[in-house]
Amino acid sequence: SRIHPHFLFNALNSISSLIPEDPRRAEQLIGRMAALLRFSLDANQSGLVPLEREMKIAGDYLEIETARFGGRLRYRLDVPEELMQTLVPPLAVQTVVENAVKFAVAPRREGGWIEVTGRAEDGAVEIEIADDGPGFSSAALKPGHGLDLLRQRLAAGFGGRAALQLRPHAGGMKVAIAVPAHAGAEARHADSLRG
């Protein structure tokens, strides 16, 4: 649930530069940034959130970064509607997307692409974040940061029923978040019994 100061600084600069030429877009980005900050603050209070909320925040983050990188950042979000109530740790997808922007897009003159897809298979929902960057191995994960923290949050939320998988490939990197498919239904059922 950390928002890096350099992201805030860059986002504010991008929005500021849009005000004279495209005030409507600047206003939209301020709304997206407010939603991202609100979600980040609330994330500390939430155990798990519906994938639908997580995808909205990841989309907001990517739109803010598109204002900064322009055509250098290309992305696609393709998660089926029937998966959107699956529960995930807050900022799970956004953390991986931010990592892809940082390592696959930002350092390269030509930029890069990011694709978020989702599918259900064998009782699990898998959200895969792919990019065309240089890739990395699990040895590169810094303890207590980014993807390592996400791995810990998946274990805390689901025990051994969830996983973070790193899949380097010839065209870049894929990071997959796998959670139980029935997690959303279980939580809704428990809530209805309490109510």
PDB file of N, CA and C in Angstrom, residues 14-101:
ATOM      1  N   SER A  14       2.965  15.799 -14.696  1.00  0.00           N
ATOM      2  CA  SER A  14       2.260  15.456 -15.936  1.00  0.00           C
ATOM      3  C   SER A  14       0.905  16.151 -16.000  1.00  0.00           C
ATOM      4  N   ILE A  15       0.176  16.117 -14.886  1.00  0.00           N
ATOM      5  CA  ILE A  15      -1.139  16.754 -14.840  1.00  0.00           C
ATOM      6  C   ILE A  15      -1.000  18.263 -15.015  1.00  0.00           C
ATOM      7  N   SER A  16      -0.014  18.843 -14.345  1.00  0.00           N
ATOM      8  CA  SER A  16       0.224  20.287 -14.445  1.00  0.00           C
ATOM      9  C   SER A  16       0.499  20.722 -15.879  1.00  0.00           C
ATOM     10  N   SER A  17       1.280  19.909 -16.596  1.00  0.00           N
ATOM     11  CA  SER A  17       1.595  20.273 -17.986  1.00  0.00           C
ATOM     12  C   SER A  17       0.384  20.157 -18.900  1.00  0.00           C
ATOM     13  N   LEU A  18      -0.623  19.353 -18.500  1.00  0.00           N
ATOM     14  CA  LEU A  18      -1.829  19.194 -19.311  1.00  0.00           C
ATOM     15  C   LEU A  18      -2.822  20.342 -19.138  1.00  0.00           C
ATOM     16  N   ILE A  19      -2.759  21.052 -18.030  1.00  0.00           N
ATOM     17  CA  ILE A  19      -3.770  22.072 -17.715  1.00  0.00           C
ATOM     18  C   ILE A  19      -3.958  23.085 -18.840  1.00  0.00           C
ATOM     19  N   PRO A  20      -2.886  23.687 -19.394  1.00  0.00           N
ATOM     20  CA  PRO A  20      -3.125  24.679 -20.441  1.00  0.00           C
ATOM     21  C   PRO A  20      -3.612  24.088 -21.766  1.00  0.00           C
ATOM     22  N   GLU A  21      -3.145  22.882 -22.107  1.00  0.00           N
ATOM     23  CA  GLU A  21      -3.482  22.331 -23.424  1.00  0.00           C
ATOM     24  C   GLU A  21      -4.694  21.411 -23.428  1.00  0.00           C
ATOM     25  N   ASP A  22      -4.966  20.714 -22.311  1.00  0.00           N
ATOM     26  CA  ASP A  22      -6.091  19.784 -22.254  1.00  0.00           C
ATOM     27  C   ASP A  22      -6.652  19.754 -20.828  1.00  0.00           C
ATOM     28  N   PRO A  23      -7.326  20.841 -20.413  1.00  0.00           N
ATOM     29  CA  PRO A  23      -7.802  20.917 -19.025  1.00  0.00           C
ATOM     30  C   PRO A  23      -8.776  19.801 -18.650  1.00  0.00           C
ATOM     31  N   ARG A  24      -9.564  19.345 -19.608  1.00  0.00           N
ATOM     32  CA  ARG A  24     -10.516  18.261 -19.321  1.00  0.00           C
ATOM     33  C   ARG A  24      -9.772  16.975 -18.933  1.00  0.00           C
ATOM     34  N   ARG A  25      -8.720  16.631 -19.682  1.00  0.00           N
ATOM     35  CA  ARG A  25      -7.934  15.430 -19.360  1.00  0.00           C
ATOM     36  C   ARG A  25      -7.226  15.611 -18.026  1.00  0.00           C
ATOM     37  N   ALA A  26      -6.699  16.814 -17.770  1.00  0.00           N
ATOM     38  CA  ALA A  26      -6.045  17.081 -16.484  1.00  0.00           C
ATOM     39  C   ALA A  26      -7.020  16.837 -15.333  1.00  0.00           C
ATOM     40  N   GLU A  27      -8.259  17.291 -15.494  1.00  0.00           N
ATOM     41  CA  GLU A  27      -9.277  17.095 -14.466  1.00  0.00           C
ATOM     42  C   GLU A  27      -9.579  15.607 -14.270  1.00  0.00           C
ATOM     43  N   GLN A  28      -9.675  14.864 -15.373  1.00  0.00           N
ATOM     44  CA  GLN A  28      -9.931  13.422 -15.284  1.00  0.00           C
ATOM     45  C   GLN A  28      -8.788  12.717 -14.548  1.00  0.00           C
ATOM     46  N   LEU A  29      -7.546  13.105 -14.840  1.00  0.00           N
ATOM     47  CA  LEU A  29      -6.398  12.472 -14.187  1.00  0.00           C
ATOM     48  C   LEU A  29      -6.337  12.801 -12.703  1.00  0.00           C
ATOM     49  N   ILE A  30      -6.754  14.005 -12.341  1.00  0.00           N
ATOM     50  CA  ILE A  30      -6.818  14.348 -10.911  1.00  0.00           C
ATOM     51  C   ILE A  30      -7.823  13.444 -10.213  1.00  0.00           C
ATOM     52  N   GLY A  31      -8.961  13.186 -10.853  1.00  0.00           N
ATOM     53  CA  GLY A  31      -9.956  12.264 -10.296  1.00  0.00           C
ATOM     54  C   GLY A  31      -9.397  10.865 -10.138  1.00  0.00           C
ATOM     55  N   ARG A  32      -8.656  10.399 -11.139  1.00  0.00           N
ATOM     56  CA  ARG A  32      -8.057   9.062 -11.062  1.00  0.00           C
ATOM     57  C   ARG A  32      -7.000   8.991  -9.960  1.00  0.00           C
ATOM     58  N   MET A  33      -6.224  10.057  -9.850  1.00  0.00           N
ATOM     59  CA  MET A  33      -5.194  10.085  -8.816  1.00  0.00           C
ATOM     60  C   MET A  33      -5.830  10.097  -7.425  1.00  0.00           C
ATOM     61  N   ALA A  34      -6.906  10.854  -7.251  1.00  0.00           N
ATOM     62  CA  ALA A  34      -7.619  10.878  -5.970  1.00  0.00           C
ATOM     63  C   ALA A  34      -8.152   9.489  -5.630  1.00  0.00           C
ATOM     64  N   ALA A  35      -8.703   8.782  -6.617  1.00  0.00           N
ATOM     65  CA  ALA A  35      -9.219   7.429  -6.385  1.00  0.00           C
ATOM     66  C   ALA A  35      -8.082   6.484  -5.983  1.00  0.00           C
ATOM     67  N   LEU A  36      -6.945   6.615  -6.645  1.00  0.00           N
ATOM     68  CA  LEU A  36      -5.788   5.769  -6.328  1.00  0.00           C
ATOM     69  C   LEU A  36      -5.294   6.044  -4.911  1.00  0.00           C
ATOM     70  N   LEU A  37      -5.180   7.297  -4.541  1.00  0.00           N
ATOM     71  CA  LEU A  37      -4.728   7.644  -3.190  1.00  0.00           C
ATOM     72  C   LEU A  37      -5.726   7.172  -2.138  1.00  0.00           C
ATOM     73  N   ARG A  38      -7.025   7.355  -2.397  1.00  0.00           N
ATOM     74  CA  ARG A  38      -8.065   6.910  -1.461  1.00  0.00           C
ATOM     75  C   ARG A  38      -7.987   5.392  -1.274  1.00  0.00           C
ATOM     76  N   PHE A  39      -7.861   4.676  -2.392  1.00  0.00           N
ATOM     77  CA  PHE A  39      -7.785   3.218  -2.329  1.00  0.00           C
ATOM     78  C   PHE A  39      -6.542   2.785  -1.562  1.00  0.00           C
ATOM     79  N   SER A  40      -5.415   3.471  -1.795  1.00  0.00           N
ATOM     80  CA  SER A  40      -4.173   3.147  -1.111  1.00  0.00           C
ATOM     81  C   SER A  40      -4.307   3.321   0.398  1.00  0.00           C
ATOM     82  N   LEU A  41      -4.961   4.402   0.814  1.00  0.00           N
ATOM     83  CA  LEU A  41      -5.165   4.634   2.247  1.00  0.00           C
ATOM     84  C   LEU A  41      -6.105   3.594   2.848  1.00  0.00           C
ATOM     85  N   ASP A  42      -7.143   3.223   2.109  1.00  0.00           N
ATOM     86  CA  ASP A  42      -8.102   2.225   2.592  1.00  0.00           C
ATOM     87  C   ASP A  42      -7.524   0.817   2.581  1.00  0.00           C
ATOM     88  N   ALA A  43      -6.505   0.582   1.775  1.00  0.00           N
ATOM     89  CA  ALA A  43      -5.947  -0.766   1.608  1.00  0.00           C
ATOM     90  C   ALA A  43      -5.439  -1.339   2.921  1.00  0.00           C
ATOM     91  N   ASN A  44      -4.953  -0.474   3.805  1.00  0.00           N
ATOM     92  CA  ASN A  44      -4.456  -0.954   5.101  1.00  0.00           C
ATOM     93  C   ASN A  44      -5.573  -1.502   5.974  1.00  0.00           C
ATOM     94  N   GLN A  45      -6.811  -1.081   5.711  1.00  0.00           N
ATOM     95  CA  GLN A  45      -7.955  -1.529   6.501  1.00  0.00           C
ATOM     96  C   GLN A  45      -8.631  -2.758   5.888  1.00  0.00           C
ATOM     97  N   SER A  46      -8.321  -3.056   4.620  1.00  0.00           N
ATOM     98  CA  SER A  46      -9.016  -4.127   3.902  1.00  0.00           C
ATOM     99  C   SER A  46      -8.173  -5.391   3.865  1.00  0.00           C
ATOM    100  N   GLY A  47      -8.821  -6.519   4.173  1.00  0.00           N
ATOM    101  CA  GLY A  47      -8.126  -7.786   4.032  1.00  0.00           C
ATOM    102  C   GLY A  47      -8.029  -8.180   2.571  1.00  0.00           C
ATOM    103  N   LEU A  48      -9.164  -8.244   1.899  1.00  0.00           N
ATOM    104  CA  LEU A  48      -9.242  -8.606   0.491  1.00  0.00           C
ATOM    105  C   LEU A  48     -10.275  -7.703  -0.179  1.00  0.00           C
ATOM    106  N   VAL A  49     -10.119  -7.483  -1.476  1.00  0.00           N
ATOM    107  CA  VAL A  49     -11.054  -6.638  -2.228  1.00  0.00           C
ATOM    108  C   VAL A  49     -11.466  -7.365  -3.504  1.00  0.00           C
ATOM    109  N   PRO A  50     -12.630  -7.027  -4.064  1.00  0.00           N
ATOM    110  CA  PRO A  50     -13.028  -7.637  -5.335  1.00  0.00           C
ATOM    111  C   PRO A  50     -12.048  -7.238  -6.445  1.00  0.00           C
ATOM    112  N   LEU A  51     -11.767  -8.169  -7.323  1.00  0.00           N
ATOM    113  CA  LEU A  51     -10.873  -7.919  -8.454  1.00  0.00           C
ATOM    114  C   LEU A  51     -11.348  -6.720  -9.267  1.00  0.00           C
ATOM    115  N   GLU A  52     -12.644  -6.488  -9.319  1.00  0.00           N
ATOM    116  CA  GLU A  52     -13.194  -5.345 -10.048  1.00  0.00           C
ATOM    117  C   GLU A  52     -12.603  -4.023  -9.551  1.00  0.00           C
ATOM    118  N   ARG A  53     -12.522  -3.856  -8.229  1.00  0.00           N
ATOM    119  CA  ARG A  53     -11.922  -2.635  -7.658  1.00  0.00           C
ATOM    120  C   ARG A  53     -10.438  -2.567  -7.977  1.00  0.00           C
ATOM    121  N   GLU A  54      -9.781  -3.688  -7.890  1.00  0.00           N
ATOM    122  CA  GLU A  54      -8.340  -3.738  -8.168  1.00  0.00           C
ATOM    123  C   GLU A  54      -8.049  -3.378  -9.630  1.00  0.00           C
ATOM    124  N   MET A  55      -8.872  -3.872 -10.541  1.00  0.00           N
ATOM    125  CA  MET A  55      -8.673  -3.557 -11.962  1.00  0.00           C
ATOM    126  C   MET A  55      -8.926  -2.080 -12.233  1.00  0.00           C
ATOM    127  N   LYS A  56      -9.905  -1.489 -11.538  1.00  0.00           N
ATOM    128  CA  LYS A  56     -10.172  -0.053 -11.694  1.00  0.00           C
ATOM    129  C   LYS A  56      -8.954   0.762 -11.265  1.00  0.00           C
ATOM    130  N   ILE A  57      -8.363   0.400 -10.141  1.00  0.00           N
ATOM    131  CA  ILE A  57      -7.192   1.125  -9.639  1.00  0.00           C
ATOM    132  C   ILE A  57      -5.992   0.917 -10.554  1.00  0.00           C
ATOM    133  N   ALA A  58      -5.797  -0.295 -11.051  1.00  0.00           N
ATOM    134  CA  ALA A  58      -4.692  -0.541 -11.988  1.00  0.00           C
ATOM    135  C   ALA A  58      -4.897   0.278 -13.261  1.00  0.00           C
ATOM    136  N   GLY A  59      -6.144   0.355 -13.736  1.00  0.00           N
ATOM    137  CA  GLY A  59      -6.439   1.167 -14.923  1.00  0.00           C
ATOM    138  C   GLY A  59      -6.187   2.645 -14.670  1.00  0.00           C
ATOM    139  N   ASP A  60      -6.590   3.127 -13.486  1.00  0.00           N
ATOM    140  CA  ASP A  60      -6.333   4.529 -13.131  1.00  0.00           C
ATOM    141  C   ASP A  60      -4.835   4.800 -13.110  1.00  0.00           C
ATOM    142  N   TYR A  61      -4.081   3.891 -12.506  1.00  0.00           N
ATOM    143  CA  TYR A  61      -2.627   4.050 -12.435  1.00  0.00           C
ATOM    144  C   TYR A  61      -2.024   4.117 -13.842  1.00  0.00           C
ATOM    145  N   LEU A  62      -2.453   3.219 -14.725  1.00  0.00           N
ATOM    146  CA  LEU A  62      -1.912   3.200 -16.086  1.00  0.00           C
ATOM    147  C   LEU A  62      -2.274   4.458 -16.865  1.00  0.00           C
ATOM    148  N   GLU A  63      -3.477   4.987 -16.649  1.00  0.00           N
ATOM    149  CA  GLU A  63      -3.862   6.237 -17.322  1.00  0.00           C
ATOM    150  C   GLU A  63      -3.009   7.406 -16.839  1.00  0.00           C
ATOM    151  N   ILE A  64      -2.730   7.446 -15.545  1.00  0.00           N
ATOM    152  CA  ILE A  64      -1.868   8.502 -15.004  1.00  0.00           C
ATOM    153  C   ILE A  64      -0.470   8.388 -15.619  1.00  0.00           C
ATOM    154  N   GLU A  65       0.039   7.171 -15.687  1.00  0.00           N
ATOM    155  CA  GLU A  65       1.377   6.981 -16.253  1.00  0.00           C
ATOM    156  C   GLU A  65       1.398   7.242 -17.764  1.00  0.00           C
ATOM    157  N   THR A  66       0.289   7.010 -18.453  1.00  0.00           N
ATOM    158  CA  THR A  66       0.211   7.316 -19.884  1.00  0.00           C
ATOM    159  C   THR A  66       0.360   8.815 -20.118  1.00  0.00           C
ATOM    160  N   ALA A  67      -0.141   9.626 -19.192  1.00  0.00           N
ATOM    161  CA  ALA A  67       0.037  11.086 -19.310  1.00  0.00           C
ATOM    162  C   ALA A  67       1.529  11.431 -19.260  1.00  0.00           C
ATOM    163  N   ARG A  68       2.276  10.659 -18.524  1.00  0.00           N
ATOM    164  CA  ARG A  68       3.720  10.890 -18.395  1.00  0.00           C
ATOM    165  C   ARG A  68       4.499  10.344 -19.587  1.00  0.00           C
ATOM    166  N   PHE A  69       4.198   9.112 -19.995  1.00  0.00           N
ATOM    167  CA  PHE A  69       4.990   8.436 -21.026  1.00  0.00           C
ATOM    168  C   PHE A  69       4.429   8.583 -22.435  1.00  0.00           C
ATOM    169  N   GLY A  70       3.189   9.021 -22.550  1.00  0.00           N
ATOM    170  CA  GLY A  70       2.588   9.157 -23.875  1.00  0.00           C
ATOM    171  C   GLY A  70       2.556   7.821 -24.595  1.00  0.00           C
ATOM    172  N   GLY A  71       2.906   7.828 -25.881  1.00  0.00           N
ATOM    173  CA  GLY A  71       2.877   6.634 -26.707  1.00  0.00           C
ATOM    174  C   GLY A  71       3.913   5.586 -26.345  1.00  0.00           C
ATOM    175  N   ARG A  72       4.826   5.908 -25.444  1.00  0.00           N
ATOM    176  CA  ARG A  72       5.823   4.917 -25.013  1.00  0.00           C
ATOM    177  C   ARG A  72       5.205   3.834 -24.144  1.00  0.00           C
ATOM    178  N   LEU A  73       4.055   4.128 -23.527  1.00  0.00           N
ATOM    179  CA  LEU A  73       3.364   3.149 -22.689  1.00  0.00           C
ATOM    180  C   LEU A  73       2.108   2.692 -23.408  1.00  0.00           C
ATOM    181  N   ARG A  74       2.098   1.414 -23.757  1.00  0.00           N
ATOM    182  CA  ARG A  74       0.933   0.811 -24.398  1.00  0.00           C
ATOM    183  C   ARG A  74       0.435  -0.299 -23.470  1.00  0.00           C
ATOM    184  N   TYR A  75      -0.875  -0.350 -23.269  1.00  0.00           N
ATOM    185  CA  TYR A  75      -1.391  -1.380 -22.370  1.00  0.00           C
ATOM    186  C   TYR A  75      -2.763  -1.856 -22.815  1.00  0.00           C
ATOM    187  N   ARG A  76      -3.117  -3.029 -22.286  1.00  0.00           N
ATOM    188  CA  ARG A  76      -4.428  -3.625 -22.540  1.00  0.00           C
ATOM    189  C   ARG A  76      -4.866  -4.366 -21.288  1.00  0.00           C
ATOM    190  N   LEU A  77      -6.112  -4.151 -20.876  1.00  0.00           N
ATOM    191  CA  LEU A  77      -6.705  -4.852 -19.733  1.00  0.00           C
ATOM    192  C   LEU A  77      -7.809  -5.749 -20.271  1.00  0.00           C
ATOM    193  N   ASP A  78      -7.705  -7.040 -20.014  1.00  0.00           N
ATOM    194  CA  ASP A  78      -8.665  -7.997 -20.572  1.00  0.00           C
ATOM    195  C   ASP A  78      -8.982  -9.078 -19.534  1.00  0.00           C
ATOM    196  N   VAL A  79      -9.834  -8.731 -18.577  1.00  0.00           N
ATOM    197  CA  VAL A  79     -10.244  -9.686 -17.542  1.00  0.00           C
ATOM    198  C   VAL A  79     -11.744  -9.887 -17.682  1.00  0.00           C
ATOM    199  N   PRO A  80     -12.198 -11.128 -17.870  1.00  0.00           N
ATOM    200  CA  PRO A  80     -13.632 -11.380 -18.064  1.00  0.00           C
ATOM    201  C   PRO A  80     -14.482 -10.918 -16.879  1.00  0.00           C
ATOM    202  N   GLU A  81     -15.656 -10.418 -17.187  1.00  0.00           N
ATOM    203  CA  GLU A  81     -16.585  -9.888 -16.177  1.00  0.00           C
ATOM    204  C   GLU A  81     -16.894 -10.921 -15.094  1.00  0.00           C
ATOM    205  N   GLU A  82     -16.998 -12.195 -15.479  1.00  0.00           N
ATOM    206  CA  GLU A  82     -17.380 -13.220 -14.499  1.00  0.00           C
ATOM    207  C   GLU A  82     -16.315 -13.454 -13.431  1.00  0.00           C
ATOM    208  N   LEU A  83     -15.120 -12.902 -13.603  1.00  0.00           N
ATOM    209  CA  LEU A  83     -14.053 -13.054 -12.600  1.00  0.00           C
ATOM    210  C   LEU A  83     -13.969 -11.860 -11.656  1.00  0.00           C
ATOM    211  N   MET A  84     -14.714 -10.812 -11.926  1.00  0.00           N
ATOM    212  CA  MET A  84     -14.517  -9.543 -11.233  1.00  0.00           C
ATOM    213  C   MET A  84     -14.879  -9.547  -9.748  1.00  0.00           C
ATOM    214  N   GLN A  85     -15.630 -10.529  -9.264  1.00  0.00           N
ATOM    215  CA  GLN A  85     -15.949 -10.586  -7.834  1.00  0.00           C
ATOM    216  C   GLN A  85     -14.971 -11.456  -7.050  1.00  0.00           C
ATOM    217  N   THR A  86     -13.995 -12.031  -7.724  1.00  0.00           N
ATOM    218  CA  THR A  86     -12.952 -12.803  -7.048  1.00  0.00           C
ATOM    219  C   THR A  86     -12.202 -11.879  -6.098  1.00  0.00           C
ATOM    220  N   LEU A  87     -11.909 -12.366  -4.907  1.00  0.00           N
ATOM    221  CA  LEU A  87     -11.211 -11.546  -3.925  1.00  0.00           C
ATOM    222  C   LEU A  87      -9.695 -11.674  -4.076  1.00  0.00           C
ATOM    223  N   VAL A  88      -9.019 -10.528  -3.982  1.00  0.00           N
ATOM    224  CA  VAL A  88      -7.558 -10.462  -4.078  1.00  0.00           C
ATOM    225  C   VAL A  88      -7.063  -9.475  -3.020  1.00  0.00           C
ATOM    226  N   PRO A  89      -5.780  -9.552  -2.662  1.00  0.00           N
ATOM    227  CA  PRO A  89      -5.244  -8.529  -1.755  1.00  0.00           C
ATOM    228  C   PRO A  89      -5.289  -7.158  -2.427  1.00  0.00           C
ATOM    229  N   PRO A  90      -5.578  -6.089  -1.671  1.00  0.00           N
ATOM    230  CA  PRO A  90      -5.593  -4.755  -2.280  1.00  0.00           C
ATOM    231  C   PRO A  90      -4.233  -4.401  -2.861  1.00  0.00           C
ATOM    232  N   LEU A  91      -4.251  -3.755  -4.009  1.00  0.00           N
ATOM    233  CA  LEU A  91      -3.067  -3.307  -4.750  1.00  0.00           C
ATOM    234  C   LEU A  91      -2.218  -4.468  -5.283  1.00  0.00           C
ATOM    235  N   ALA A  92      -2.800  -5.662  -5.389  1.00  0.00           N
ATOM    236  CA  ALA A  92      -2.056  -6.809  -5.916  1.00  0.00           C
ATOM    237  C   ALA A  92      -1.706  -6.598  -7.388  1.00  0.00           C
ATOM    238  N   VAL A  93      -2.711  -6.333  -8.211  1.00  0.00           N
ATOM    239  CA  VAL A  93      -2.462  -6.140  -9.647  1.00  0.00           C
ATOM    240  C   VAL A  93      -1.681  -4.853  -9.868  1.00  0.00           C
ATOM    241  N   GLN A  94      -2.035  -3.799  -9.155  1.00  0.00           N
ATOM    242  CA  GLN A  94      -1.365  -2.506  -9.316  1.00  0.00           C
ATOM    243  C   GLN A  94       0.124  -2.622  -8.994  1.00  0.00           C
ATOM    244  N   THR A  95       0.488  -3.394  -7.984  1.00  0.00           N
ATOM    245  CA  THR A  95       1.892  -3.571  -7.620  1.00  0.00           C
ATOM    246  C   THR A  95       2.686  -4.172  -8.780  1.00  0.00           C
ATOM    247  N   VAL A  96       2.118  -5.185  -9.426  1.00  0.00           N
ATOM    248  CA  VAL A  96       2.815  -5.841 -10.533  1.00  0.00           C
ATOM    249  C   VAL A  96       2.857  -4.917 -11.750  1.00  0.00           C
ATOM    250  N   VAL A  97       1.756  -4.209 -11.999  1.00  0.00           N
ATOM    251  CA  VAL A  97       1.713  -3.260 -13.117  1.00  0.00           C
ATOM    252  C   VAL A  97       2.746  -2.153 -12.902  1.00  0.00           C
ATOM    253  N   GLU A  98       2.828  -1.631 -11.685  1.00  0.00           N
ATOM    254  CA  GLU A  98       3.813  -0.580 -11.380  1.00  0.00           C
ATOM    255  C   GLU A  98       5.231  -1.094 -11.615  1.00  0.00           C
ATOM    256  N   ASN A  99       5.491  -2.320 -11.231  1.00  0.00           N
ATOM    257  CA  ASN A  99       6.797  -2.937 -11.451  1.00  0.00           C
ATOM    258  C   ASN A  99       7.098  -3.003 -12.951  1.00  0.00           C
ATOM    259  N   ALA A 100       6.095  -3.359 -13.756  1.00  0.00           N
ATOM    260  CA  ALA A 100       6.279  -3.441 -15.210  1.00  0.00           C
ATOM    261  C   ALA A 100       6.563  -2.066 -15.805  1.00  0.00           C
ATOM    262  N   VAL A 101       5.855  -1.031 -15.329  1.00  0.00           N
ATOM    263  CA  VAL A 101       6.121   0.319 -15.824  1.00  0.00           C
ATOM    264  C   VAL A 101       7.558   0.718 -15.483  1.00  0.00           C
TER     265      VAL A 101
END
